[in-house]
Backbone as numpy.savetxt, mean C-alpha at the origin, in Angstrom:
# Nx Ny Nz CAx CAy CAz Cx Cy Cz
18.62 17.08 15.99 17.26 17.28 16.49 16.54 18.33 15.65
17.26 19.41 15.32 16.66 20.49 14.53 16.29 19.98 13.14
17.13 19.10 12.59 16.85 18.56 11.26 15.58 17.70 11.29
15.43 16.90 12.35 14.24 16.08 12.49 12.99 16.94 12.68
13.14 18.05 13.40 12.01 18.96 13.59 11.58 19.59 12.28
12.55 20.00 11.48 12.24 20.57 10.16 11.56 19.54 9.27
12.08 18.31 9.33 11.49 17.24 8.54 10.05 16.96 8.98
9.81 16.99 10.29 8.46 16.77 10.81 7.50 17.84 10.31
7.97 19.07 10.24 7.12 20.16 9.75 6.75 19.93 8.28
7.74 19.52 7.48 7.48 19.25 6.07 6.49 18.11 5.88
6.52 17.13 6.78 5.62 15.98 6.66 4.21 16.33 7.14
4.11 17.05 8.25 2.82 17.33 8.86 2.07 18.44 8.14
2.80 19.41 7.61 2.15 20.59 7.02 1.16 20.24 5.91
1.50 19.36 4.94 0.51 19.04 3.89 -0.77 18.43 4.44
-0.66 17.66 5.51 -1.85 17.06 6.11 -2.74 18.12 6.74
-2.12 19.03 7.49 -2.87 20.11 8.12 -3.45 21.04 7.06
-2.69 21.30 6.03 -3.16 22.17 4.95 -4.39 21.58 4.28
-4.37 20.28 4.00 -5.52 19.62 3.37 -6.75 19.70 4.26
-6.54 19.52 5.57 -7.67 19.59 6.50 -8.28 20.98 6.51
-7.46 22.01 6.58 -7.96 23.38 6.58 -8.68 23.72 5.28
-8.09 23.31 4.15 -8.69 23.65 2.86 -10.03 22.93 2.67
-10.18 21.76 3.29 -11.43 21.02 3.14 -12.60 21.69 3.86
-12.31 22.67 4.70 -13.35 23.34 5.48 -13.71 24.71 4.91
-13.26 24.98 3.68 -13.52 26.27 3.04 -14.48 26.11 1.87
-15.00 27.26 1.40 -15.76 27.26 0.17 -14.93 27.95 -0.92
-15.43 27.95 -2.14 -14.68 28.51 -3.26 -14.43 30.01 -3.11
-15.33 30.69 -2.42 -15.18 32.13 -2.25 -13.90 32.46 -1.50
-13.59 31.67 -0.49 -12.37 31.90 0.28 -11.13 31.66 -0.57
-11.20 30.70 -1.50 -10.07 30.46 -2.39 -9.89 31.61 -3.37
-10.98 32.09 -3.92 -10.91 33.12 -4.95 -10.50 34.47 -4.40
-10.64 34.68 -3.10 -10.25 35.95 -2.47 -8.83 35.91 -1.94
-8.00 35.07 -2.59 -6.58 34.96 -2.22 -6.40 34.53 -0.77
-7.30 33.66 -0.30 -7.18 33.18 1.07 -6.92 31.67 1.12
-6.31 31.17 0.05 -6.05 29.73 0.00 -5.05 29.31 1.07
-4.19 30.26 1.49 -3.16 29.91 2.48 -3.54 30.35 3.88
-4.73 30.87 4.05 -5.15 31.35 5.36 -5.98 30.29 6.08
-6.26 30.54 7.35 -7.09 29.62 8.12 -8.54 29.71 7.63
-9.28 28.63 7.73 -10.68 28.67 7.29 -11.52 29.60 8.16
-12.50 30.22 7.56 -13.37 31.14 8.29 -14.56 30.38 8.87
-15.07 30.90 9.96 -16.26 30.32 10.58 -17.51 30.80 9.84
-18.54 29.96 9.73 -18.60 28.58 10.24 -17.81 27.62 9.35
-17.19 26.64 9.98 -16.42 25.64 9.24 -17.37 24.76 8.43
-17.00 24.50 7.20 -17.88 23.78 6.28 -17.62 22.27 6.35
-18.07 21.65 7.44 -17.95 20.20 7.57 -18.83 19.47 6.57
-19.80 20.20 6.00 -20.67 19.59 5.00 -19.94 19.18 3.74
-18.72 19.71 3.54 -17.93 19.30 2.37 -17.65 17.80 2.39
-17.52 17.25 3.59 -17.21 15.82 3.69 -18.41 14.96 3.29
-19.58 15.33 3.77 -20.78 14.57 3.38 -21.07 14.76 1.91
-20.79 15.96 1.40 -20.99 16.23 -0.02 -20.08 15.34 -0.86
-18.84 15.24 -0.44 -17.88 14.39 -1.15 -18.29 12.93 -1.09
-18.71 12.49 0.09 -19.02 11.08 0.30 -20.27 10.63 -0.48
-21.28 11.52 -0.53 -22.57 11.15 -1.13 -22.67 11.59 -2.59
-22.50 12.88 -2.84 -22.75 13.39 -4.19 -21.73 12.88 -5.20
-20.49 12.75 -4.79 -19.45 12.26 -5.70 -19.17 10.77 -5.51
-20.03 10.09 -4.74 -19.95 8.64 -4.54 -18.57 8.20 -4.06
-18.01 9.00 -3.17 -16.68 8.69 -2.65 -16.70 7.42 -1.81
-17.85 7.08 -1.26 -17.96 5.86 -0.47 -17.66 4.63 -1.30
-18.07 4.62 -2.59 -17.77 3.50 -3.48 -16.27 3.34 -3.66
-15.59 4.45 -3.89 -14.15 4.39 -4.09 -13.45 3.88 -2.83
-13.95 4.32 -1.68 -13.35 3.92 -0.41 -13.47 2.41 -0.21
-14.66 1.87 -0.44 -14.88 0.43 -0.30 -14.04 -0.34 -1.32
-13.97 0.16 -2.55 -13.17 -0.51 -3.58 -11.71 -0.60 -3.17
-11.18 0.48 -2.62 -9.79 0.48 -2.19 -9.56 -0.50 -1.05
-10.52 -0.60 -0.15 -10.39 -1.56 0.96 -10.35 -2.98 0.42
-11.25 -3.30 -0.51 -11.29 -4.65 -1.07 -9.99 -4.98 -1.78
-9.52 -4.07 -2.63 -8.29 -4.31 -3.39 -7.08 -4.40 -2.47
-7.01 -3.53 -1.47 -5.87 -3.50 -0.57 -5.80 -4.77 0.27
-6.91 -5.18 0.85 -6.91 -6.40 1.68 -6.62 -7.63 0.83
-7.26 -7.73 -0.33 -7.01 -8.87 -1.21 -5.56 -8.94 -1.65
-4.98 -7.80 -2.00 -3.57 -7.76 -2.43 -2.65 -8.12 -1.28
-2.97 -7.64 -0.09 -2.11 -7.91 1.06 -2.09 -9.40 1.39
-3.26 -10.04 1.38 -3.33 -11.47 1.70 -2.56 -12.29 0.67
-2.79 -12.02 -0.61 -2.08 -12.76 -1.65 -0.58 -12.48 -1.61
-0.21 -11.23 -1.33 1.21 -10.87 -1.26 1.90 -11.60 -0.10
1.22 -11.73 1.04 1.81 -12.44 2.17 2.02 -13.92 1.85
1.07 -14.52 1.16 1.21 -15.93 0.79 2.40 -16.13 -0.16
2.47 -15.31 -1.20 3.56 -15.44 -2.17 4.92 -15.12 -1.55
4.96 -14.05 -0.77 6.23 -13.59 -0.21 6.76 -14.55 0.85
5.91 -15.00 1.76 6.37 -15.86 2.85 6.86 -17.21 2.32
6.14 -17.80 1.39 6.56 -19.10 0.85 7.85 -18.97 0.04
7.94 -17.93 -0.79 9.16 -17.73 -1.58 10.36 -17.46 -0.69
10.19 -16.62 0.31 11.30 -16.28 1.21 11.77 -17.49 2.01
10.83 -18.30 2.44 11.19 -19.49 3.23 12.01 -20.46 2.39
11.61 -20.69 1.16 12.37 -21.59 0.28 13.76 -21.03 0.01
13.84 -19.72 -0.26 15.13 -19.11 -0.57 16.07 -19.11 0.63
15.52 -19.04 1.83 16.35 -18.94 3.03 16.75 -20.28 3.62
15.88 -21.29 3.51 16.10 -22.52 4.25 16.46 -23.73 3.40
16.32 -23.64 2.09 16.60 -24.78 1.22 17.73 -24.44 0.26
18.68 -25.36 0.14 19.81 -25.19 -0.77 19.51 -25.94 -2.07
19.55 -25.25 -3.18 19.32 -25.88 -4.48 20.10 -25.09 -5.54
20.34 -25.74 -6.64 21.14 -25.14 -7.70 20.43 -23.93 -8.29
21.14 -22.84 -8.39 20.58 -21.62 -8.96 19.87 -20.74 -7.95
19.94 -21.08 -6.67 19.24 -20.29 -5.67 19.75 -18.85 -5.63
21.07 -18.68 -5.65 21.64 -17.34 -5.60 21.25 -16.50 -6.80
21.22 -17.14 -7.98 20.83 -16.42 -9.20 19.39 -15.95 -9.12
18.51 -16.83 -8.64 17.10 -16.47 -8.51 16.92 -15.35 -7.50
17.65 -15.44 -6.38 17.53 -14.42 -5.33 17.93 -13.05 -5.86
19.08 -12.98 -6.54 19.54 -11.69 -7.04 18.70 -11.20 -8.22
18.05 -12.12 -8.91 17.10 -11.71 -9.95 15.93 -10.96 -9.32
15.43 -11.50 -8.21 14.35 -10.82 -7.48 14.81 -9.44 -7.01
15.99 -9.39 -6.42 16.50 -8.11 -5.89 16.69 -7.10 -7.02
17.22 -7.57 -8.15 17.46 -6.67 -9.28 16.15 -6.12 -9.82
15.08 -6.89 -9.71 13.78 -6.41 -10.23 13.27 -5.20 -9.45
13.78 -4.99 -8.24 13.37 -3.83 -7.45 13.88 -2.53 -8.06
14.89 -2.61 -8.92 15.47 -1.41 -9.52 14.73 -0.99 -10.79
13.80 -1.81 -11.27 13.07 -1.48 -12.50 11.96 -0.49 -12.18
11.95 0.69 -12.79 10.86 1.65 -12.55 9.51 1.08 -12.96
8.53 1.23 -12.09 7.21 0.67 -12.36 6.58 1.28 -13.61
6.90 2.53 -13.91 6.30 3.19 -15.06 6.72 2.54 -16.38
7.86 1.85 -16.37 8.29 1.16 -17.58 7.41 -0.05 -17.88
6.65 -0.50 -16.87 5.83 -1.71 -17.04 4.38 -1.40 -17.38
4.02 -0.13 -17.41 2.62 0.22 -17.60 2.09 -0.28 -18.95
2.79 0.04 -20.03 2.31 -0.37 -21.36 2.36 -1.89 -21.53
3.47 -2.57 -21.19 3.45 -4.04 -21.31 2.35 -4.69 -20.48
2.13 -4.20 -19.26 1.09 -4.77 -18.42 -0.30 -4.53 -18.99
-0.47 -3.40 -19.65 -1.78 -3.09 -20.24 -2.15 -4.15 -21.29
-1.21 -4.48 -22.17 -1.49 -5.47 -23.21 -1.55 -6.89 -22.63
-0.68 -7.18 -21.65 -0.68 -8.52 -21.06 -1.99 -8.81 -20.33
-2.43 -7.88 -19.52 -3.67 -8.09 -18.77 -4.89 -8.07 -19.69
-4.79 -7.35 -20.80 -5.87 -7.39 -21.77 -5.98 -8.77 -22.40
-4.83 -9.36 -22.76 -4.83 -10.71 -23.34 -5.30 -11.75 -22.34
-5.04 -11.52 -21.04 -5.46 -12.47 -20.01 -6.87 -12.21 -19.51
-7.52 -11.19 -20.07 -8.89 -10.82 -19.69 -8.97 -10.45 -18.19
-7.93 -9.77 -17.71 -7.89 -9.33 -16.32 -8.10 -7.83 -16.19
-8.30 -7.16 -17.31 -8.55 -5.72 -17.24 -9.94 -5.45 -16.68
-10.07 -4.27 -16.09 -11.35 -3.81 -15.55 -11.92 -4.76 -14.49
-11.03 -5.30 -13.67 -11.47 -6.18 -12.59 -10.58 -5.96 -11.37
-11.16 -6.12 -10.20 -10.38 -6.02 -8.97 -9.36 -7.13 -8.90
-9.72 -8.31 -9.39 -8.80 -9.45 -9.33 -7.50 -9.14 -10.08
-7.61 -8.48 -11.23 -6.42 -8.12 -11.97 -5.51 -7.20 -11.17
-6.10 -6.19 -10.53 -5.31 -5.29 -9.69 -4.66 -6.04 -8.53
-5.42 -6.92 -7.90 -4.91 -7.68 -6.76 -3.71 -8.52 -7.15
-3.82 -9.22 -8.28 -2.71 -10.05 -8.76 -1.48 -9.19 -9.07
-1.70 -8.08 -9.75 -0.59 -7.20 -10.13 0.11 -6.63 -8.89
-0.66 -6.11 -7.95 -0.08 -5.53 -6.75 0.69 -6.58 -5.95
0.09 -7.76 -5.80 0.71 -8.81 -4.99 2.04 -9.26 -5.58
2.04 -9.52 -6.88 3.28 -9.97 -7.53 4.35 -8.88 -7.48
3.94 -7.64 -7.68 4.90 -6.54 -7.65 5.54 -6.31 -6.29
4.87 -6.77 -5.22 5.40 -6.55 -3.87 6.32 -7.67 -3.40
6.41 -8.77 -4.16 7.19 -9.93 -3.72 8.69 -9.61 -3.55
9.36 -8.92 -4.49 10.80 -8.69 -4.31 11.17 -7.99 -3.01
10.48 -6.90 -2.68 10.80 -6.21 -1.43 10.48 -7.08 -0.22
9.32 -7.73 -0.24 8.95 -8.59 0.87 9.93 -9.73 1.07
10.39 -10.32 -0.04 11.37 -11.40 0.06 12.70 -10.89 0.62
13.09 -9.69 0.24 14.33 -9.10 0.75 14.29 -8.95 2.27
13.13 -8.59 2.81 12.99 -8.42 4.26 12.84 -9.77 4.95
11.96 -10.62 4.45 11.65 -11.88 5.14 12.77 -12.90 5.07
13.56 -12.87 4.02 14.66 -13.84 3.91 15.61 -13.70 5.09
15.87 -12.48 5.52 16.72 -12.26 6.68 16.12 -12.84 7.96
14.80 -12.74 8.09 14.13 -13.33 9.25 14.29 -14.84 9.28
14.00 -15.48 8.16 14.06 -16.94 8.12 15.48 -17.46 8.30
16.46 -16.73 7.78 17.85 -17.16 7.94 18.31 -17.06 9.39
17.74 -16.13 10.12 18.16 -15.92 11.51 17.58 -16.94 12.48
16.59 -17.73 12.05 15.97 -18.71 12.94 16.83 -19.97 13.04
17.05 -20.51 14.24 17.90 -21.69 14.42 17.35 -22.92 13.70
18.24 -23.68 13.09 17.81 -24.90 12.41 17.36 -25.97 13.38
17.77 -25.85 14.64 17.34 -26.83 15.64 15.82 -26.84 15.79
15.18 -25.70 15.53 13.73 -25.65 15.62 13.09 -26.55 14.56
13.63 -26.49 13.36 13.13 -27.35 12.29 13.36 -28.83 12.61
14.56 -29.11 13.08 14.90 -30.50 13.38 14.02 -31.06 14.49
13.74 -30.26 15.50 12.88 -30.71 16.60 11.46 -30.97 16.11
10.99 -30.09 15.22 9.63 -30.27 14.69 9.55 -31.53 13.83
10.59 -31.81 13.05 10.60 -33.00 12.21 10.64 -34.26 13.06
11.43 -34.23 14.15 11.49 -35.38 15.06 10.13 -35.64 15.69
9.38 -34.58 15.95 8.04 -34.73 16.53 7.00 -35.14 15.49
7.43 -35.32 14.25 6.52 -35.82 13.22 5.94 -34.77 12.30
6.45 -33.54 12.36 5.92 -32.48 11.50 6.41 -32.65 10.06
5.56 -32.37 9.11 5.94 -32.38 7.70 6.58 -31.04 7.34
6.99 -30.91 6.08 7.55 -29.64 5.62 6.53 -28.51 5.79
5.27 -28.81 5.47 4.22 -27.81 5.62 4.00 -27.48 7.10
4.05 -28.50 7.94 3.87 -28.27 9.37 4.97 -27.41 9.96
6.21 -27.66 9.53 7.34 -26.84 10.01 7.14 -25.39 9.61
6.70 -25.18 8.39 6.54 -23.81 7.90 5.40 -23.08 8.60
4.22 -23.70 8.63 3.04 -23.01 9.15 2.99 -22.96 10.68
3.53 -23.98 11.35 3.40 -24.04 12.80 4.63 -23.53 13.56
5.76 -23.49 12.89 6.99 -23.07 13.57 7.56 -21.79 12.98
7.90 -21.81 11.70 8.63 -20.71 11.09 7.76 -19.45 10.89
6.55 -19.66 10.41 5.69 -18.51 10.13 5.35 -17.71 11.39
4.96 -18.36 12.50 4.69 -17.59 13.73 5.92 -16.83 14.24
7.11 -17.42 14.08 8.32 -16.77 14.58 8.71 -15.55 13.73
8.21 -15.48 12.51 8.54 -14.34 11.64 7.40 -13.32 11.60
6.58 -13.31 12.64 5.40 -12.45 12.66 5.75 -10.97 12.52
6.82 -10.53 13.20 7.19 -9.12 13.12 7.57 -8.72 11.70
8.24 -9.63 10.98 8.58 -9.35 9.59 7.35 -9.31 8.71
6.40 -10.20 8.96 5.15 -10.21 8.20 4.37 -8.92 8.41
4.35 -8.45 9.66 3.65 -7.19 9.96 4.32 -6.03 9.24
5.65 -6.03 9.22 6.38 -4.95 8.57 6.05 -4.84 7.09
6.17 -5.95 6.38 5.92 -5.88 4.94 4.43 -5.66 4.66
3.56 -6.10 5.57 2.12 -5.86 5.38 1.83 -4.37 5.42
2.41 -3.67 6.39 2.16 -2.24 6.52 2.71 -1.48 5.32
3.94 -1.81 4.92 4.54 -1.15 3.76 3.70 -1.40 2.52
3.25 -2.64 2.35 2.44 -2.98 1.18 1.10 -2.27 1.20
0.46 -2.20 2.36 -0.85 -1.55 2.46 -0.75 -0.09 2.02
0.30 0.59 2.45 0.48 1.99 2.05 0.63 2.10 0.54
1.43 1.20 -0.04 1.64 1.24 -1.48 0.38 0.88 -2.26
-0.34 -0.15 -1.81 -1.56 -0.55 -2.51 -2.62 0.54 -2.42
-2.75 1.16 -1.27 -3.79 2.17 -1.05 -3.57 3.40 -1.92
-2.31 3.77 -2.14 -2.00 5.00 -2.86 -1.69 4.80 -4.33
-1.65 3.56 -4.81 -1.24 3.29 -6.19 -2.21 3.90 -7.19
-1.67 4.56 -8.20 -2.53 5.26 -9.17 -2.36 4.81 -10.62
-1.12 4.74 -11.17 -0.99 4.49 -12.62 -1.63 3.19 -13.08
-1.38 2.08 -12.38 -1.91 0.80 -12.83 -3.43 0.73 -12.62
-3.90 1.34 -11.53 -5.35 1.37 -11.31 -6.04 2.16 -12.41
-5.44 3.24 -12.83 -6.00 4.04 -13.91 -5.96 3.28 -15.23
-4.91 2.52 -15.42 -4.73 1.80 -16.68 -5.68 0.61 -16.79
-5.88 -0.13 -15.70 -6.62 -1.39 -15.76 -8.13 -1.24 -15.53
-8.52 -0.19 -14.80 -9.94 -0.05 -14.45 -10.57 1.07 -15.26
-11.63 0.73 -16.00 -12.34 1.73 -16.79 -13.78 1.94 -16.31
-14.26 1.06 -15.46 -15.61 1.18 -14.92 -15.59 2.08 -13.69
-16.29 3.23 -13.71 -16.26 4.14 -12.55 -16.70 3.49 -11.25
-17.54 2.46 -11.32 -18.00 1.79 -10.10 -16.90 0.97 -9.45
-15.80 0.73 -10.16 -14.69 -0.07 -9.63 -13.45 0.77 -9.37
-13.55 2.09 -9.49 -12.41 2.95 -9.24 -11.93 2.84 -7.79
-10.62 2.88 -7.61 -10.06 3.00 -6.27 -9.94 4.48 -5.91
-9.54 4.77 -4.69 -9.54 6.17 -4.23 -8.69 7.11 -5.08
-7.42 6.77 -5.41 -6.65 7.72 -6.22 -7.29 8.03 -7.56
-7.80 7.00 -8.23 -8.47 7.23 -9.52 -9.79 7.96 -9.31
-10.48 7.63 -8.22 -11.74 8.29 -7.92 -11.57 9.78 -7.69
-10.47 10.17 -7.05 -10.19 11.59 -6.84 -10.01 12.31 -8.17
-9.28 11.68 -9.07 -9.08 12.27 -10.39 -10.40 12.36 -11.16
-11.20 11.31 -11.07 -12.51 11.30 -11.73 -13.43 12.34 -11.12
-13.32 12.51 -9.81 -14.13 13.49 -9.10 -13.83 14.91 -9.59
-12.55 15.20 -9.79 -12.18 16.52 -10.28 -12.70 16.72 -11.70
-12.66 15.67 -12.53 -13.19 15.78 -13.88 -14.69 15.96 -13.90
-15.38 15.35 -12.92 -16.84 15.46 -12.86 -17.28 16.87 -12.50
-16.37 17.66 -11.91 -16.71 19.04 -11.58 -16.72 19.93 -12.81
-16.19 19.42 -13.93 -16.18 20.10 -15.22 -15.46 21.43 -15.13
-16.14 22.52 -15.40 -15.47 23.81 -15.51 -15.36 24.56 -14.18
-15.90 24.00 -13.12 -15.87 24.69 -11.83 -15.35 23.72 -10.77
-14.10 23.91 -10.40 -13.50 23.05 -9.39 -13.97 23.45 -8.01
-14.54 22.53 -7.28 -14.96 22.79 -5.91 -13.85 22.32 -4.98
-13.06 23.29 -4.53 -11.85 22.96 -3.79 -12.15 22.32 -2.44
-13.19 22.77 -1.78 -13.51 22.23 -0.47 -13.77 20.72 -0.51
-14.74 20.26 -1.32 -14.97 18.82 -1.43 -13.77 18.04 -1.95
-12.99 18.67 -2.84 -11.82 17.98 -3.38 -10.79 17.72 -2.29
-10.52 18.72 -1.47 -9.58 18.53 -0.35 -10.18 17.62 0.71
-11.49 17.62 0.83 -12.13 16.68 1.76 -11.87 15.24 1.33
-11.92 15.01 0.02 -11.61 13.68 -0.50 -10.17 13.29 -0.22
-9.25 14.23 -0.39 -7.84 13.97 -0.10 -7.65 13.62 1.38
-8.34 14.35 2.25 -8.22 14.10 3.69 -8.78 12.73 4.05
-9.94 12.38 3.49 -10.54 11.08 3.76 -9.60 9.95 3.32
-8.98 10.12 2.16 -8.08 9.10 1.64 -6.83 8.95 2.51
-6.45 10.00 3.22 -5.24 9.97 4.04 -5.46 9.35 5.41
-6.70 9.38 5.91 -6.97 8.94 7.27 -6.59 7.49 7.53
-6.96 6.51 6.69 -6.58 5.11 6.98 -5.08 4.90 7.07
-4.31 5.56 6.20 -2.86 5.39 6.23 -2.27 5.99 7.49
-2.80 7.13 7.93 -2.34 7.74 9.17 -2.61 6.83 10.36
-3.78 6.22 10.38 -4.12 5.30 11.48 -3.17 4.10 11.49
-2.89 3.56 10.31 -1.97 2.41 10.22 -0.60 2.78 10.77
-0.09 3.94 10.39 1.23 4.36 10.85 1.24 4.65 12.35
0.17 5.23 12.86 0.11 5.56 14.28 0.18 4.31 15.16
-0.51 3.26 14.77 -0.61 2.07 15.61 0.48 1.03 15.34
1.08 1.07 14.16 2.05 0.03 13.82 3.43 0.59 13.49
3.69 1.82 13.88 4.95 2.46 13.55 6.15 1.69 14.08
6.07 1.22 15.33 7.23 0.54 15.93 7.54 -0.77 15.23
6.49 -1.44 14.68 6.72 -2.70 13.98 7.49 -2.47 12.69
7.27 -1.34 12.05 7.99 -1.03 10.82 9.48 -0.89 11.10
9.81 -0.10 12.13 11.22 0.11 12.47 11.89 -1.17 12.93
11.23 -1.90 13.84 11.81 -3.12 14.38 11.94 -4.19 13.30
10.93 -4.31 12.46 10.93 -5.36 11.45 12.01 -5.17 10.42
12.16 -3.94 9.91 13.17 -3.69 8.89 14.57 -3.86 9.48
14.77 -3.39 10.71 16.08 -3.52 11.35 16.44 -4.99 11.59
15.49 -5.76 12.12 15.76 -7.16 12.40 15.98 -7.95 11.12
15.21 -7.65 10.09 15.35 -8.38 8.84 16.63 -8.05 8.11
17.25 -6.93 8.42 18.47 -6.53 7.74 19.73 -7.04 8.44
19.57 -7.66 9.63 20.75 -8.10 10.38 21.56 -9.10 9.60
20.87 -10.09 9.00 21.58 -11.11 8.26 22.15 -10.56 6.94
């Protein structure tokens, strides 16, 4: 219990620290009060300053578009691939499955340079679509690892009954198997959303138009736009704004993450 309490402090403290720092001005930082509580009056104007003057609203909308698009495409690719790997026997299935699993061990940073040239040749650089495709494909191995266990655990009698009632292969998948694996779909969706929302290296590499920056790249650009005078209050306000959606997702869907990963690992 004590270990969990210590861990909770380590997790919560950076969030509280960012909130407190976002309510200060530079004078409080320069007077060696960076670790102290903010002084009254609290500078809530830092948030509006960040949102309007540094065009943080554009970055926020861009991240929402990229995250939702990536999540939808990732669910389509992952669910169909997992279903085939779990329910159909064909030559080389085991080799393909372990190839997917092995790809999870490859550090993403090793792919930055190859992806830069590949997406340039495909004319996918500097576009949201390029990011969406990259994020979705990159999430397939983990999603397949989780969902394959779900599909394997479903009784084959359900498929047979659906076929007897006249369902096609597509009907069995969309009307029977997919609804029954809803908890697994929710689990990988939440994990993917967190990863897509916070991803930085590939977004920095592929997007050069400031109007298309996502939140992580926008924060970095925002700090550069301050030039020789870093405004810590608005900068921490941006960090806090970027953290809020992820916190909300975890608060409302936390139990699905635990249940989904546990159930998918049974097989």
